[in-house]
Tab-separated table of C-alpha atoms and ligand atoms in Angstrom:
chain	number	residue	atom	x	y	z
E	594	MET	CA	-99.125	-102.986	-91.959
E	595	SER	CA	-101.606	-101.212	-94.197
E	596	ASN	CA	-104.771	-99.294	-93.572
E	597	VAL	CA	-107.105	-100.651	-96.189
E	598	PRO	CA	-110.579	-99.148	-96.065
E	599	ASN	CA	-113.405	-101.311	-94.882
E	600	ILE	CA	-115.105	-101.748	-98.243
E	601	ASN	CA	-115.707	-104.769	-100.364
E	602	ARG	CA	-113.605	-105.576	-103.364
E	603	ARG	CA	-116.217	-104.393	-105.861
E	604	GLN	CA	-116.469	-100.971	-104.255
E	605	PHE	CA	-112.733	-100.854	-104.019
E	606	VAL	CA	-112.225	-101.587	-107.691
E	607	ALA	CA	-114.987	-99.172	-108.671
E	608	GLY	CA	-113.476	-96.479	-106.479
E	609	SER	CA	-110.108	-96.940	-108.048
E	610	SER	CA	-111.281	-97.047	-111.645
E	611	GLY	CA	-108.411	-96.040	-113.846
E	612	LEU	CA	-105.980	-97.650	-111.471
E	613	LEU	CA	-104.143	-100.685	-112.663
E	614	MET	CA	-103.947	-102.786	-109.552
E	615	ALA	CA	-100.603	-104.474	-109.204
E	616	GLY	CA	-102.148	-107.232	-107.107
E	617	ALA	CA	-105.515	-108.278	-105.765
E	618	VAL	CA	-106.657	-106.890	-102.430
E	619	HIS	CA	-106.778	-109.616	-99.849
E	620	ALA	CA	-110.005	-110.007	-97.946
E	621	SER	CA	-108.149	-110.016	-94.650
E	622	GLN	CA	-106.605	-106.637	-95.462
E	623	ALA	CA	-109.929	-105.237	-96.638
E	624	ALA	CA	-111.439	-106.173	-93.303
E	625	ALA	CA	-108.858	-104.173	-91.331
E	626	ALA	CA	-110.100	-101.273	-89.247
E	627	GLN	CA	-110.072	-97.918	-90.933
E	628	PRO	CA	-108.702	-95.043	-88.867
E	629	GLU	CA	-110.399	-91.689	-89.261
E	630	GLY	CA	-109.042	-89.637	-92.182
E	631	SER	CA	-107.273	-92.485	-93.883
E	632	LYS	CA	-109.872	-93.149	-96.558
E	633	LEU	CA	-108.254	-92.310	-99.859
E	634	ALA	CA	-109.595	-89.409	-101.887
E	635	ILE	CA	-109.994	-91.778	-104.849
E	636	HIS	CA	-112.425	-93.707	-102.629
E	637	GLY	CA	-114.341	-90.615	-101.662
E	638	GLY	CA	-112.302	-89.755	-98.563
E	639	ASP	CA	-111.047	-86.296	-97.647
E	640	LYS	CA	-107.994	-85.081	-99.492
E	641	ALA	CA	-104.813	-85.106	-97.439
E	642	VAL	CA	-103.789	-81.788	-98.992
E	643	GLN	CA	-106.504	-79.288	-98.126
E	644	GLN	CA	-104.529	-76.108	-98.703
E	645	SER	CA	-103.911	-74.560	-102.062
E	646	VAL	CA	-100.868	-72.576	-103.071
E	647	SER	CA	-101.410	-68.916	-103.823
E	648	TYR	CA	-98.974	-68.147	-106.564
E	649	THR	CA	-97.726	-64.578	-106.659
E	650	PRO	CA	-96.431	-63.077	-109.918
E	651	ARG	CA	-92.792	-63.949	-110.573
E	652	TRP	CA	-91.984	-60.427	-111.770
E	653	GLY	CA	-92.937	-56.897	-110.795
E	654	ASP	CA	-91.166	-53.801	-109.531
E	655	PRO	CA	-87.512	-54.893	-109.693
E	656	GLU	CA	-87.923	-56.032	-113.316
E	657	ARG	CA	-90.025	-52.979	-114.236
E	658	GLU	CA	-87.357	-50.692	-112.829
E	659	GLN	CA	-84.669	-52.264	-115.029
E	660	LEU	CA	-86.888	-52.381	-118.105
E	661	GLU	CA	-87.634	-48.679	-117.737
E	662	ALA	CA	-83.960	-47.901	-117.378
E	663	MET	CA	-83.355	-49.977	-120.491
E	664	LEU	CA	-85.905	-47.962	-122.479
E	665	ARG	CA	-83.957	-44.814	-121.665
E	666	GLN	CA	-80.766	-46.273	-123.139
E	667	ASN	CA	-79.714	-45.675	-126.711
E	668	THR	CA	-78.582	-49.257	-127.239
E	669	LEU	CA	-80.075	-52.657	-126.624
E	670	PHE	CA	-76.855	-54.507	-127.441
E	671	TYR	CA	-75.127	-56.557	-124.769
E	672	TRP	CA	-71.582	-55.326	-125.358
E	673	GLY	CA	-71.151	-52.421	-122.962
E	674	GLY	CA	-74.866	-52.588	-122.101
E	675	PRO	CA	-75.766	-51.297	-118.616
E	676	GLN	CA	-78.328	-54.061	-117.978
E	677	THR	CA	-75.826	-56.750	-118.895
E	678	LYS	CA	-73.288	-55.095	-116.575
E	679	LEU	CA	-75.787	-55.039	-113.719
E	680	LEU	CA	-76.784	-58.639	-114.385
E	681	ILE	CA	-73.134	-59.705	-114.172
E	682	GLU	CA	-72.596	-57.717	-110.981
E	683	ARG	CA	-75.620	-59.359	-109.340
E	684	PHE	CA	-74.717	-62.793	-110.714
E	685	ARG	CA	-71.340	-62.509	-108.993
E	686	GLU	CA	-73.079	-62.123	-105.623
E	687	TYR	CA	-74.171	-65.760	-106.098
E	688	CYS	CA	-71.339	-67.092	-108.168
E	689	PRO	CA	-68.243	-64.941	-107.586
E	690	LEU	CA	-66.239	-65.808	-110.704
E	691	GLU	CA	-63.979	-63.473	-112.612
E	692	TYR	CA	-65.204	-64.204	-116.131
E	693	VAL	CA	-68.962	-64.030	-116.718
E	694	HIS	CA	-70.680	-64.027	-120.096
E	695	THR	CA	-74.402	-63.794	-120.822
E	696	CYS	CA	-75.932	-65.887	-123.578
E	697	SER	CA	-79.194	-67.074	-125.056
E	698	SER	CA	-79.809	-70.313	-123.124
E	699	GLY	CA	-78.406	-72.931	-120.781
E	700	THR	CA	-77.709	-75.057	-123.838
E	701	ALA	CA	-75.710	-72.157	-125.280
E	702	ALA	CA	-73.828	-71.682	-122.000
E	703	ILE	CA	-72.692	-75.324	-122.059
E	704	HIS	CA	-71.840	-75.196	-125.780
E	705	ILE	CA	-69.708	-72.094	-125.164
E	706	ALA	CA	-67.923	-73.821	-122.278
E	707	VAL	CA	-67.265	-76.963	-124.331
E	708	ALA	CA	-65.871	-74.887	-127.195
E	709	ALA	CA	-63.779	-72.654	-124.920
E	710	ALA	CA	-62.364	-75.781	-123.264
E	711	GLY	CA	-61.053	-76.864	-126.646
E	712	ILE	CA	-63.111	-80.036	-126.685
E	713	GLY	CA	-63.329	-81.375	-130.236
E	714	LEU	CA	-63.422	-84.309	-132.614
E	715	GLY	CA	-63.716	-87.642	-130.885
E	716	ASP	CA	-63.043	-86.259	-127.394
E	717	GLU	CA	-65.115	-87.955	-124.740
E	718	VAL	CA	-67.183	-86.036	-122.217
E	719	ILE	CA	-68.640	-87.944	-119.281
E	720	THR	CA	-72.023	-86.809	-118.043
E	721	SER	CA	-75.327	-87.991	-116.607
E	722	PRO	CA	-78.059	-89.616	-118.729
E	723	ILE	CA	-80.772	-88.064	-116.547
E	724	THR	CA	-80.673	-84.445	-117.601
E	725	ASP	CA	-82.002	-81.960	-120.121
E	726	ILE	CA	-80.759	-82.769	-123.611
E	727	GLY	CA	-79.181	-79.294	-123.607
E	728	THR	CA	-76.382	-80.739	-121.474
E	729	VAL	CA	-74.967	-82.621	-124.461
E	730	ILE	CA	-76.072	-80.629	-127.512
E	731	GLY	CA	-72.905	-78.515	-127.488
E	732	VAL	CA	-70.764	-81.599	-126.964
E	733	LEU	CA	-72.196	-83.174	-130.118
E	734	TYR	CA	-72.004	-79.956	-132.133
E	735	GLN	CA	-68.281	-79.730	-131.384
E	736	GLY	CA	-67.801	-83.260	-132.724
E	737	ALA	CA	-67.186	-84.714	-129.292
E	738	VAL	CA	-68.808	-87.794	-127.778
E	739	PRO	CA	-71.056	-87.784	-124.708
E	740	VAL	CA	-70.357	-90.792	-122.490
E	741	PHE	CA	-73.191	-91.425	-120.088
E	742	ALA	CA	-72.217	-92.651	-116.636
E	743	ASP	CA	-74.674	-94.073	-114.163
E	744	VAL	CA	-76.083	-92.114	-111.235
E	745	GLY	CA	-76.484	-92.669	-107.507
E	746	ALA	CA	-79.644	-94.353	-106.256
E	747	GLY	CA	-80.724	-91.625	-103.836
E	748	HIS	CA	-79.384	-88.357	-105.258
E	749	CYS	CA	-79.481	-89.261	-108.973
E	750	ASN	CA	-76.262	-87.361	-109.633
E	751	LEU	CA	-73.137	-88.876	-111.200
E	752	ASP	CA	-71.997	-92.091	-109.532
E	753	ILE	CA	-68.323	-91.411	-108.883
E	754	GLU	CA	-67.247	-95.035	-109.246
E	755	ASP	CA	-69.006	-95.363	-112.579
E	756	VAL	CA	-67.397	-92.126	-113.786
E	757	ARG	CA	-64.024	-93.719	-113.000
E	758	ARG	CA	-64.924	-96.861	-114.928
E	759	ARG	CA	-65.819	-94.855	-118.022
E	760	ILE	CA	-62.579	-92.889	-118.264
E	761	THR	CA	-60.489	-93.706	-121.346
E	762	PRO	CA	-57.455	-92.032	-122.941
E	763	LYS	CA	-59.969	-89.991	-124.999
E	764	THR	CA	-61.769	-88.538	-121.979
E	765	LYS	CA	-61.369	-84.781	-121.930
E	766	ALA	CA	-64.053	-83.483	-119.599
E	767	ILE	CA	-66.796	-84.236	-117.100
E	768	ILE	CA	-70.097	-82.384	-117.021
E	769	PRO	CA	-71.591	-82.929	-113.563
E	770	VAL	CA	-75.282	-82.042	-113.629
E	771	HIS	CA	-76.612	-80.756	-110.316
E	772	LEU	CA	-79.948	-82.435	-110.918
E	773	THR	CA	-82.919	-80.640	-109.365
E	774	GLY	CA	-80.449	-78.227	-107.752
E	775	ASN	CA	-78.903	-80.931	-105.546
E	776	PRO	CA	-75.102	-80.495	-105.722
E	777	CYS	CA	-72.951	-83.311	-107.089
E	778	ASP	CA	-70.024	-84.526	-104.999
E	779	MET	CA	-67.673	-81.905	-106.428
E	780	ASP	CA	-64.665	-82.845	-104.289
E	781	ALA	CA	-64.732	-86.388	-105.641
E	782	ILE	CA	-65.232	-85.149	-109.194
E	783	MET	CA	-62.361	-82.652	-108.930
E	784	ALA	CA	-60.104	-85.387	-107.539
E	785	ILE	CA	-60.792	-87.556	-110.607
E	786	ALA	CA	-60.323	-84.535	-112.867
E	787	GLU	CA	-56.939	-83.746	-111.369
E	788	GLU	CA	-55.808	-87.328	-111.582
E	789	HIS	CA	-56.711	-87.589	-115.287
E	790	ASP	CA	-56.201	-83.958	-116.317
E	791	LEU	CA	-59.869	-83.396	-117.165
E	792	ILE	CA	-61.890	-80.225	-117.469
E	793	VAL	CA	-65.014	-79.918	-115.318
E	794	ILE	CA	-68.019	-78.059	-116.689
E	795	GLU	CA	-70.730	-77.700	-114.055
E	796	ASP	CA	-74.289	-77.823	-115.371
E	797	CYS	CA	-75.946	-75.521	-112.833
E	798	CYS	CA	-79.070	-74.961	-114.938
E	799	GLN	CA	-81.355	-76.304	-112.194
E	800	ALA	CA	-79.178	-75.136	-109.322
E	801	TRP	CA	-79.506	-71.362	-108.947
E	802	GLY	CA	-78.520	-70.452	-105.365
E	803	ALA	CA	-77.318	-73.962	-104.428
E	804	ARG	CA	-74.161	-74.558	-102.376
E	805	SER	CA	-71.739	-77.449	-102.406
E	806	ARG	CA	-70.209	-77.872	-98.918
E	807	GLY	CA	-70.740	-74.163	-98.384
E	808	ARG	CA	-69.256	-73.091	-101.710
E	809	PRO	CA	-71.508	-71.331	-104.231
E	810	ILE	CA	-72.556	-73.733	-106.959
E	811	GLY	CA	-70.419	-73.381	-110.079
E	812	THR	CA	-67.298	-72.158	-108.304
E	813	VAL	CA	-65.548	-75.510	-107.866
E	814	GLY	CA	-65.249	-76.719	-111.478
E	815	HIS	CA	-63.591	-74.909	-114.379
E	816	PHE	CA	-66.864	-73.654	-115.855
E	817	ALA	CA	-70.314	-72.836	-114.487
E	818	CYS	CA	-73.322	-72.935	-116.809
E	819	PHE	CA	-76.741	-71.598	-115.896
E	820	SER	CA	-80.102	-71.491	-117.686
E	821	LEU	CA	-82.617	-68.656	-117.494
E	822	GLN	CA	-85.364	-70.572	-119.261
E	823	ASN	CA	-88.876	-69.960	-118.008
E	824	SER	CA	-89.075	-73.029	-115.754
E	825	LYS	CA	-85.843	-72.257	-113.867
E	826	HIS	CA	-85.576	-70.486	-110.484
E	827	VAL	CA	-84.978	-67.122	-112.169
E	828	THR	CA	-85.741	-66.355	-115.779
E	829	CYS	CA	-86.120	-63.945	-118.648
E	830	GLY	CA	-88.111	-66.431	-120.740
E	831	ASP	CA	-84.940	-67.768	-122.316
E	832	GLY	CA	-81.350	-66.991	-121.504
E	833	GLY	CA	-78.169	-68.293	-119.936
E	834	VAL	CA	-74.934	-67.416	-118.182
E	835	VAL	CA	-71.552	-69.084	-118.577
E	836	ALA	CA	-68.756	-68.267	-116.137
E	837	SER	CA	-65.246	-69.328	-115.253
E	838	GLY	CA	-62.582	-68.462	-112.736
E	839	ASP	CA	-59.876	-70.052	-114.863
E	840	ASP	CA	-57.502	-67.713	-116.716
E	841	ARG	CA	-57.003	-70.271	-119.473
E	842	PHE	CA	-60.690	-70.413	-120.416
E	843	GLY	CA	-62.422	-67.345	-119.010
E	844	PRO	CA	-61.147	-64.874	-121.622
E	845	LEU	CA	-62.536	-67.145	-124.386
E	846	LEU	CA	-66.158	-67.223	-123.234
E	847	GLN	CA	-67.175	-64.010	-124.974
E	848	ARG	CA	-65.830	-64.973	-128.382
E	849	PHE	CA	-67.352	-68.461	-128.308
E	850	GLY	CA	-70.740	-66.911	-127.592
E	851	ASP	CA	-70.422	-64.155	-130.161
E	852	LYS	CA	-69.522	-65.569	-133.584
E	853	GLY	CA	-65.879	-65.924	-132.676
E	854	ALA	CA	-65.397	-62.164	-132.516
E	855	ALA	CA	-63.101	-61.024	-129.722
E	856	ARG	CA	-64.634	-57.672	-128.871
E	857	GLY	CA	-62.546	-54.942	-127.330
E	858	VAL	CA	-59.296	-56.082	-128.940
E	859	THR	CA	-57.645	-54.733	-132.059
E	860	ARG	CA	-58.794	-56.265	-135.348
E	861	GLU	CA	-55.415	-55.897	-136.991
E	862	GLY	CA	-54.837	-58.861	-139.253
E	863	GLY	CA	-58.490	-59.922	-138.897
E	864	GLY	CA	-60.694	-60.284	-135.834
E	865	PHE	CA	-61.980	-63.849	-136.075
E	866	ARG	CA	-59.603	-66.183	-134.282
E	867	ALA	CA	-62.290	-68.678	-133.423
E	868	PHE	CA	-65.342	-70.173	-135.075
E	869	ALA	CA	-68.609	-69.997	-133.163
E	870	THR	CA	-72.275	-69.241	-133.550
E	871	ASN	CA	-74.286	-66.284	-132.257
E	872	TYR	CA	-75.531	-67.021	-128.752
E	873	ARG	CA	-75.885	-63.423	-127.566
E	874	MET	CA	-78.383	-62.167	-124.991
E	875	SER	CA	-79.783	-58.682	-125.591
E	876	GLU	CA	-80.425	-55.900	-123.082
E	877	PRO	CA	-84.201	-56.486	-122.653
E	878	GLN	CA	-83.486	-60.017	-121.397
E	879	ALA	CA	-80.601	-58.805	-119.250
E	880	ALA	CA	-82.845	-56.157	-117.656
E	881	VAL	CA	-85.363	-58.805	-116.598
E	882	VAL	CA	-82.613	-61.060	-115.248
E	883	ALA	CA	-81.027	-58.206	-113.268
E	884	GLY	CA	-84.421	-57.687	-111.638
E	885	GLN	CA	-84.960	-61.408	-111.087
E	886	LEU	CA	-81.639	-61.849	-109.320
E	887	THR	CA	-82.854	-59.604	-106.482
E	888	ARG	CA	-85.386	-62.362	-105.736
E	889	LEU	CA	-83.064	-65.343	-105.933
E	890	GLU	CA	-81.915	-65.672	-102.321
E	891	GLN	CA	-85.492	-65.781	-101.055
E	892	ILE	CA	-86.480	-68.297	-103.749
E	893	ALA	CA	-83.480	-70.555	-103.095
E	894	ALA	CA	-83.790	-70.381	-99.300
E	895	GLN	CA	-87.500	-71.158	-99.281
E	896	ARG	CA	-87.163	-74.075	-101.710
E	897	ALA	CA	-84.251	-75.470	-99.693
E	898	ARG	CA	-86.303	-75.267	-96.498
E	899	LEU	CA	-89.417	-76.862	-98.034
E	900	GLY	CA	-87.611	-79.723	-99.757
E	901	ASN	CA	-85.644	-80.617	-96.635
E	902	LEU	CA	-88.842	-80.476	-94.604
E	903	LEU	CA	-90.511	-82.943	-96.948
E	904	THR	CA	-87.586	-85.335	-96.555
E	905	GLU	CA	-87.805	-85.067	-92.772
E	906	HIS	CA	-91.431	-86.126	-92.853
E	907	ILE	CA	-91.298	-89.000	-95.343
E	908	ALA	CA	-87.882	-90.519	-94.592
E	909	ASP	CA	-89.295	-93.144	-92.243
E	910	ILE	CA	-91.985	-94.462	-94.610
E	911	PRO	CA	-91.162	-98.054	-95.622
E	912	GLY	CA	-90.624	-98.469	-99.355
E	913	ILE	CA	-89.982	-94.767	-99.936
E	914	VAL	CA	-86.510	-93.466	-100.797
E	915	PRO	CA	-86.428	-89.725	-100.154
E	916	HIS	CA	-84.342	-87.203	-102.085
E	917	GLU	CA	-80.795	-87.696	-100.810
E	918	VAL	CA	-78.953	-84.456	-100.058
E	919	HIS	CA	-75.587	-84.164	-98.322
E	920	PRO	CA	-76.187	-82.461	-94.935
E	921	GLU	CA	-73.560	-79.797	-95.679
E	922	ASP	CA	-74.987	-78.941	-99.102
E	923	ARG	CA	-77.776	-76.586	-99.974
E	924	ALA	CA	-80.144	-78.191	-102.466
E	925	VAL	CA	-82.559	-75.722	-104.029
E	926	TYR	CA	-85.137	-78.243	-105.274
E	927	TRP	CA	-86.009	-77.274	-108.808
E	928	PHE	CA	-88.320	-80.143	-108.022
E	929	TYR	CA	-88.397	-82.775	-105.287
E	930	MET	CA	-88.089	-86.438	-106.148
E	931	PHE	CA	-88.547	-89.616	-104.200
E	932	ARG	CA	-88.507	-93.245	-105.251
E	933	VAL	CA	-91.176	-95.842	-104.593
E	934	HIS	CA	-89.669	-99.263	-104.170
E	935	PRO	CA	-91.384	-101.459	-106.774
E	936	ASP	CA	-91.776	-104.415	-104.391
E	937	ALA	CA	-93.101	-102.409	-101.457
E	938	PHE	CA	-96.513	-101.409	-102.822
E	939	ARG	CA	-99.489	-103.067	-104.458
E	940	ILE	CA	-99.693	-100.360	-107.119
E	941	ASN	CA	-97.166	-99.229	-109.672
E	942	ARG	CA	-95.417	-95.881	-109.744
E	943	ASP	CA	-97.859	-94.167	-112.117
E	944	ASP	CA	-100.844	-95.181	-110.026
E	945	PHE	CA	-99.048	-94.103	-106.864
E	946	ALA	CA	-98.578	-90.672	-108.444
E	947	ARG	CA	-102.166	-90.580	-109.668
E	948	THR	CA	-103.454	-91.453	-106.199
E	949	LEU	CA	-101.305	-88.680	-104.734
E	950	ARG	CA	-102.718	-86.198	-107.222
E	951	ALA	CA	-106.226	-87.193	-106.169
E	952	GLU	CA	-105.122	-86.385	-102.603
E	953	GLY	CA	-104.281	-82.885	-103.819
E	954	ALA	CA	-100.510	-83.368	-103.929
E	955	PRO	CA	-98.577	-81.827	-106.851
E	956	ALA	CA	-97.053	-85.160	-107.868
E	957	SER	CA	-96.338	-86.853	-111.159
E	958	GLY	CA	-94.447	-89.922	-112.293
E	959	GLY	CA	-90.915	-89.633	-113.653
E	960	TYR	CA	-88.901	-86.785	-115.131
E	961	ILE	CA	-87.610	-87.382	-118.648
E	962	GLY	CA	-89.194	-90.397	-120.343
E	963	VAL	CA	-85.981	-92.310	-121.054
E	964	PRO	CA	-82.280	-91.748	-120.318
E	965	LEU	CA	-80.810	-89.497	-123.001
E	966	TYR	CA	-79.078	-92.381	-124.781
E	967	GLY	CA	-82.516	-94.001	-125.202
E	968	GLU	CA	-83.880	-91.104	-127.261
E	969	PRO	CA	-84.406	-91.964	-130.929
E	970	VAL	CA	-81.851	-89.415	-132.162
E	971	PHE	CA	-79.201	-91.133	-129.989
E	972	ARG	CA	-80.219	-94.709	-130.714
E	973	GLU	CA	-80.094	-93.908	-134.437
E	974	HIS	CA	-76.930	-91.768	-134.169
E	975	GLY	CA	-78.753	-89.251	-136.334
E	976	PHE	CA	-77.122	-86.023	-135.187
E	977	ILE	CA	-76.066	-84.332	-138.434
E	978	ALA	CA	-78.539	-84.743	-141.293
E	979	GLY	CA	-79.431	-88.161	-139.949
E	980	ARG	CA	-75.795	-89.285	-139.667
E	981	TRP	CA	-72.942	-89.092	-137.187
E	982	PRO	CA	-69.712	-88.278	-139.026
E	983	VAL	CA	-67.619	-88.776	-135.869
E	984	LYS	CA	-68.598	-92.435	-135.868
E	985	GLU	CA	-68.458	-92.826	-139.637
E	986	PHE	CA	-64.888	-91.467	-139.631
E	987	GLY	CA	-63.926	-94.020	-136.995
E	988	LEU	CA	-63.268	-91.451	-134.269
E	989	THR	CA	-65.532	-93.245	-131.803
E	990	GLU	CA	-66.954	-96.674	-131.194
E	991	MET	CA	-69.789	-95.366	-129.092
E	992	ASP	CA	-73.059	-97.180	-129.703
E	993	PHE	CA	-75.908	-95.462	-127.889
E	994	SER	CA	-78.351	-98.194	-128.920
E	995	THR	CA	-76.626	-100.672	-126.595
E	996	HIS	CA	-75.580	-98.205	-123.872
E	997	GLN	CA	-76.866	-98.988	-120.383
E	998	CYS	CA	-77.037	-97.259	-117.027
E	999	ALA	CA	-79.004	-99.605	-114.770
E	1000	GLU	CA	-79.631	-97.233	-111.870
E	1001	ALA	CA	-80.663	-94.344	-114.127
E	1002	GLU	CA	-83.191	-96.601	-115.831
E	1003	ALA	CA	-84.531	-97.827	-112.492
E	1004	ILE	CA	-84.848	-94.265	-111.214
E	1005	LEU	CA	-86.820	-93.107	-114.226
E	1006	ALA	CA	-89.162	-96.064	-113.730
E	1007	ASP	CA	-89.826	-95.623	-110.013
E	1008	MET	CA	-89.358	-91.945	-109.150
E	1009	ILE	CA	-92.135	-89.540	-108.325
E	1010	ARG	CA	-91.666	-85.858	-108.823
E	1011	VAL	CA	-93.209	-83.352	-106.419
E	1012	THR	CA	-93.416	-79.709	-107.375
E	1013	ILE	CA	-91.586	-77.412	-104.971
E	1014	ASN	CA	-92.225	-73.708	-105.255
E	1015	GLU	CA	-91.241	-70.713	-103.168
E	1016	ASN	CA	-94.916	-69.791	-102.789
E	1017	MET	CA	-95.608	-72.977	-100.839
E	1018	THR	CA	-95.824	-72.875	-97.044
E	1019	GLU	CA	-94.435	-75.334	-94.521
E	1020	ASP	CA	-98.003	-76.348	-93.615
E	1021	TYR	CA	-98.687	-77.175	-97.229
E	1022	ILE	CA	-95.562	-79.351	-97.424
E	1023	LEU	CA	-96.571	-81.159	-94.224
E	1024	GLN	CA	-99.879	-82.006	-95.891
E	1025	VAL	CA	-98.043	-83.231	-98.981
E	1026	ALA	CA	-95.920	-85.431	-96.690
E	1027	GLN	CA	-99.113	-86.702	-95.065
E	1028	SER	CA	-100.567	-87.578	-98.471
E	1029	ILE	CA	-97.475	-89.642	-99.301
E	1030	ARG	CA	-97.716	-91.463	-95.971
E	1031	LYS	CA	-101.429	-92.083	-96.456
E	1032	VAL	CA	-101.035	-93.565	-99.939
E	1033	ALA	CA	-97.942	-95.559	-98.949
E	1034	GLU	CA	-99.662	-97.059	-95.906
E	1035	HIS	CA	-102.762	-97.880	-97.864
E	1036	PHE	CA	-100.979	-99.741	-100.603
E	1037	ALA	CA	-98.140	-101.226	-98.575
E	1038	VAL	CA	-97.557	-104.878	-99.379
H	608	LIG	C1	-82.802	-76.334	-118.564
H	608	LIG	C2	-81.591	-77.170	-118.583
H	608	LIG	C3	-80.630	-77.098	-119.610
H	608	LIG	C4	-80.821	-76.299	-120.839
H	608	LIG	O1	-81.177	-74.988	-120.615
H	608	LIG	P1	-81.976	-74.185	-121.760
H	608	LIG	O2	-81.942	-72.786	-121.268
H	608	LIG	O3	-83.351	-74.762	-121.811
H	608	LIG	O4	-81.228	-74.371	-123.018
H	608	LIG	C5	-79.475	-77.849	-119.482
H	608	LIG	N1	-79.263	-78.651	-118.423
H	608	LIG	C6	-80.165	-78.765	-117.435
H	608	LIG	C7	-79.859	-79.658	-116.283
H	608	LIG	C8	-81.365	-78.050	-117.491
H	608	LIG	O5	-82.262	-78.187	-116.520
């Protein structure tokens, strides 16, 4: 049942110029009665989202306080730096792990973890193809092989059964990505890891403040990796944190983020026991992060509330698959995503998103353009000067150009992303939900 406005086809097409109509509008539908307020904004109706979001600055007094303290220091170096110490102390309030090391990015955090885990030539690391490319950069730099497993239809995190299918004798680790801050099924992943003696590196870059069955995100696997890039929940422009509670790996984090130099131990007989690049974070960044962390609980709680509220109000719309979150988890919605079933609407995903934007909703189609294995650098195996020595030396048979993850590809084709931000109100989210209902009802098949 759809509420198609009472206009003729010519007006309809004119009003939706720019829209690629998936199918013609039937005269019988066009003649249907039009309830008040249901006329689409693209047809000159009122926008469903009338409110605007008043964005407050993301930084202020807490950051200023730390930056001023930093300016009174006589060092800006991380080792022994007071800002770095404070950052680590505040980080542990969210992720209480024994070993915590600051670094220059989320990509760096994951690279450090991969190196500290001893993952090397030809080792296979199973991860998701819907993620930031930073998830696998360190894997490739260490000469290991990312193996992309498919993801679940509703949560878009690793599909546990597909992870199992992709395990081989070469598999050394799993990198579960808590996409959008929605926790992966860590109990299932740890069970597989135990069974096959695998290391688990949690990519928590989008998951600041999330909880998996009540446990702080990052505390279930062997490593936790966070990004402090500008778009993340808390930031210093660029930065990262890598942490571990495991005595085998934790003591190695610092050296793998700091040119292989084990600081604070005697250099007798030479100090470089490992080979690594310089991924250090300096005190100015740490000062900003220490300030930012005082804001995190409010940011995470508000985003969790707003995202769950949106689900509550769109879950019953036919053809819409809301963001699936386990009821005992806390998802912190780096963004919200829902899927539009391709057969349920007379317009395609991009036009659905465009129509929502016209309604005032902060929506856009998709996330990354293609699954990671579909990126040219993967399809061409052009990682090191246009070549991939690991494959040339016969250490892997991986062929990214023929790799497939059906669900991941379907998700990227039919998902719509909705911005969630701590400055949004519940009323605003209810209007966003209303806009989704309005567009869905209008274009329902
Ligand atoms: C942002 C992000 C990264 C990389 O973090 P950078 O700080 O940009 O290097 C890795 N994985 C995920 C899931 C991310 O969102």
